């Protein structure tokens, strides 16, 4: 079940990847490569992003997932390595936080 490329039916594979999304290591190994994210415009301090929106942080991409769970991720340029959270995402001098009671995220600091 750790391989999303199994011979299982398509609905099962999709469900498996969705469930694995909450176990970061397994999700990245099993599903991350299929979800290559194209970088958007550069992020800026104070910028607010909603579900499905993204912006660039140097070579990385900050994405507010359109999953209904409020998850946001900082995705490295390889498209696989991700740092995700539901309240905040910080790495180095980059920081973004979820805006209370919404699915929106605000960029708080940039490198």
mmCIF file of C-alpha atoms in Angstrom:
data_model
loop_
_atom_site.group_PDB
_atom_site.id
_atom_site.type_symbol
_atom_site.label_atom_id
_atom_site.label_comp_id
_atom_site.label_asym_id
_atom_site.label_seq_id
_atom_site.Cartn_x
_atom_site.Cartn_y
_atom_site.Cartn_z
ATOM 1 C CA UNK A 1 0.000 0.000 0.000
ATOM 2 C CA UNK A 2 3.034 2.264 0.088
ATOM 3 C CA UNK A 3 3.208 2.432 -3.694
ATOM 4 C CA UNK A 4 0.618 4.573 -5.475
ATOM 5 C CA UNK A 5 1.657 2.969 -8.746
ATOM 6 C CA UNK A 6 0.252 -0.417 -7.749
ATOM 7 C CA UNK A 7 -2.081 -2.469 -9.894
ATOM 8 C CA UNK A 8 -5.060 -1.468 -7.717
ATOM 9 C CA UNK A 9 -8.034 0.297 -9.205
ATOM 10 C CA UNK A 10 -7.732 4.029 -9.817
ATOM 11 C CA UNK A 11 -10.202 5.063 -7.053
ATOM 12 C CA UNK A 12 -8.284 2.959 -4.513
ATOM 13 C CA UNK A 13 -4.961 4.424 -5.587
ATOM 14 C CA UNK A 14 -6.315 7.961 -5.246
ATOM 15 C CA UNK A 15 -7.682 7.186 -1.806
ATOM 16 C CA UNK A 16 -4.377 5.633 -0.766
ATOM 17 C CA UNK A 17 -2.456 8.734 -1.813
ATOM 18 C CA UNK A 18 -4.927 10.971 -0.001
ATOM 19 C CA UNK A 19 -4.620 8.950 3.202
ATOM 20 C CA UNK A 20 -0.853 8.884 2.886
ATOM 21 C CA UNK A 21 -0.798 12.670 2.601
ATOM 22 C CA UNK A 22 -1.027 12.805 6.372
ATOM 23 C CA UNK A 23 2.001 10.607 6.867
ATOM 24 C CA UNK A 24 4.520 12.926 5.267
ATOM 25 C CA UNK A 25 7.366 10.500 4.634
ATOM 26 C CA UNK A 26 5.122 7.902 3.029
ATOM 27 C CA UNK A 27 3.267 10.511 0.986
ATOM 28 C CA UNK A 28 6.454 12.046 -0.331
ATOM 29 C CA UNK A 29 7.892 8.680 -1.273
ATOM 30 C CA UNK A 30 4.692 7.308 -2.756
ATOM 31 C CA UNK A 31 2.840 10.273 -4.211
ATOM 32 C CA UNK A 32 4.952 13.424 -4.258
ATOM 33 C CA UNK A 33 6.507 12.994 -7.691
ATOM 34 C CA UNK A 34 3.169 13.011 -9.485
ATOM 35 C CA UNK A 35 2.165 16.408 -8.087
ATOM 36 C CA UNK A 36 4.836 18.620 -9.623
ATOM 37 C CA UNK A 37 3.979 22.228 -8.814
ATOM 38 C CA UNK A 38 4.877 24.977 -11.240
ATOM 39 C CA UNK A 39 6.172 28.111 -9.530
ATOM 40 C CA UNK A 40 4.004 31.213 -9.558
ATOM 41 C CA UNK A 41 4.782 34.887 -9.074
ATOM 42 C CA UNK A 42 7.151 35.789 -6.238
ATOM 43 C CA UNK A 43 5.635 35.818 -2.756
ATOM 44 C CA UNK A 44 5.636 39.107 -0.855
ATOM 45 C CA UNK A 45 5.243 39.967 2.820
ATOM 46 C CA UNK A 46 1.594 40.614 3.634
ATOM 47 C CA UNK A 47 0.335 38.676 0.604
ATOM 48 C CA UNK A 48 -2.753 36.537 1.286
ATOM 49 C CA UNK A 49 -3.283 33.310 -0.617
ATOM 50 C CA UNK A 50 -6.428 31.195 -0.707
ATOM 51 C CA UNK A 51 -6.942 27.521 -1.501
ATOM 52 C CA UNK A 52 -5.374 26.536 -4.821
ATOM 53 C CA UNK A 53 -3.089 29.588 -4.956
ATOM 54 C CA UNK A 54 0.701 29.594 -4.895
ATOM 55 C CA UNK A 55 3.736 31.835 -5.106
ATOM 56 C CA UNK A 56 7.502 31.436 -5.365
ATOM 57 C CA UNK A 57 10.023 31.677 -2.540
ATOM 58 C CA UNK A 58 13.287 31.653 -4.465
ATOM 59 C CA UNK A 59 13.553 28.165 -5.985
ATOM 60 C CA UNK A 60 10.759 26.857 -3.743
ATOM 61 C CA UNK A 61 6.993 27.195 -4.094
ATOM 62 C CA UNK A 62 4.512 28.005 -1.338
ATOM 63 C CA UNK A 63 1.136 26.369 -2.025
ATOM 64 C CA UNK A 64 -2.186 26.634 -0.207
ATOM 65 C CA UNK A 65 -3.715 23.241 -0.854
ATOM 66 C CA UNK A 66 -7.271 23.036 -2.160
ATOM 67 C CA UNK A 67 -8.030 20.093 0.135
ATOM 68 C CA UNK A 68 -10.653 21.576 2.441
ATOM 69 C CA UNK A 69 -8.322 20.965 5.404
ATOM 70 C CA UNK A 70 -6.383 24.246 5.422
ATOM 71 C CA UNK A 71 -3.050 22.617 4.608
ATOM 72 C CA UNK A 72 -0.244 24.691 3.088
ATOM 73 C CA UNK A 73 3.181 23.495 1.917
ATOM 74 C CA UNK A 74 6.557 24.883 0.993
ATOM 75 C CA UNK A 75 7.689 22.670 -1.880
ATOM 76 C CA UNK A 76 11.353 22.419 -2.797
ATOM 77 C CA UNK A 77 12.464 22.758 -6.408
ATOM 78 C CA UNK A 78 12.612 18.949 -6.806
ATOM 79 C CA UNK A 79 8.784 18.947 -6.496
ATOM 80 C CA UNK A 80 8.946 16.137 -3.942
ATOM 81 C CA UNK A 81 10.328 17.501 -0.672
ATOM 82 C CA UNK A 82 7.647 19.390 1.249
ATOM 83 C CA UNK A 83 7.300 21.186 4.536
ATOM 84 C CA UNK A 84 3.587 21.388 5.372
ATOM 85 C CA UNK A 85 1.364 22.641 8.156
ATOM 86 C CA UNK A 86 -2.177 23.647 9.051
ATOM 87 C CA UNK A 87 -1.254 26.606 11.311
ATOM 88 C CA UNK A 88 2.188 27.785 10.140
ATOM 89 C CA UNK A 89 4.954 26.983 7.701
ATOM 90 C CA UNK A 90 8.444 28.300 8.458
ATOM 91 C CA UNK A 91 11.828 27.614 6.951
ATOM 92 C CA UNK A 92 14.848 29.865 7.313
ATOM 93 C CA UNK A 93 13.597 33.432 6.954
ATOM 94 C CA UNK A 94 10.319 32.376 5.276
ATOM 95 C CA UNK A 95 7.176 32.282 7.410
ATOM 96 C CA UNK A 96 3.488 31.969 6.575
ATOM 97 C CA UNK A 97 0.531 31.536 8.912
ATOM 98 C CA UNK A 98 -3.064 30.479 8.544
ATOM 99 C CA UNK A 99 -5.546 33.313 9.057
ATOM 100 C CA UNK A 100 -7.820 32.239 11.928
ATOM 101 C CA UNK A 101 -11.190 30.764 10.968
ATOM 102 C CA UNK A 102 -10.359 30.777 7.240
ATOM 103 C CA UNK A 103 -8.560 28.622 4.677
ATOM 104 C CA UNK A 104 -6.408 31.643 3.729
ATOM 105 C CA UNK A 105 -2.708 32.058 4.501
ATOM 106 C CA UNK A 106 -0.614 35.206 4.948
ATOM 107 C CA UNK A 107 3.077 35.533 4.059
ATOM 108 C CA UNK A 108 4.683 36.934 7.234
ATOM 109 C CA UNK A 109 8.359 37.063 6.236
ATOM 110 C CA UNK A 110 10.583 36.363 3.248
ATOM 111 C CA UNK A 111 14.297 35.595 2.901
#
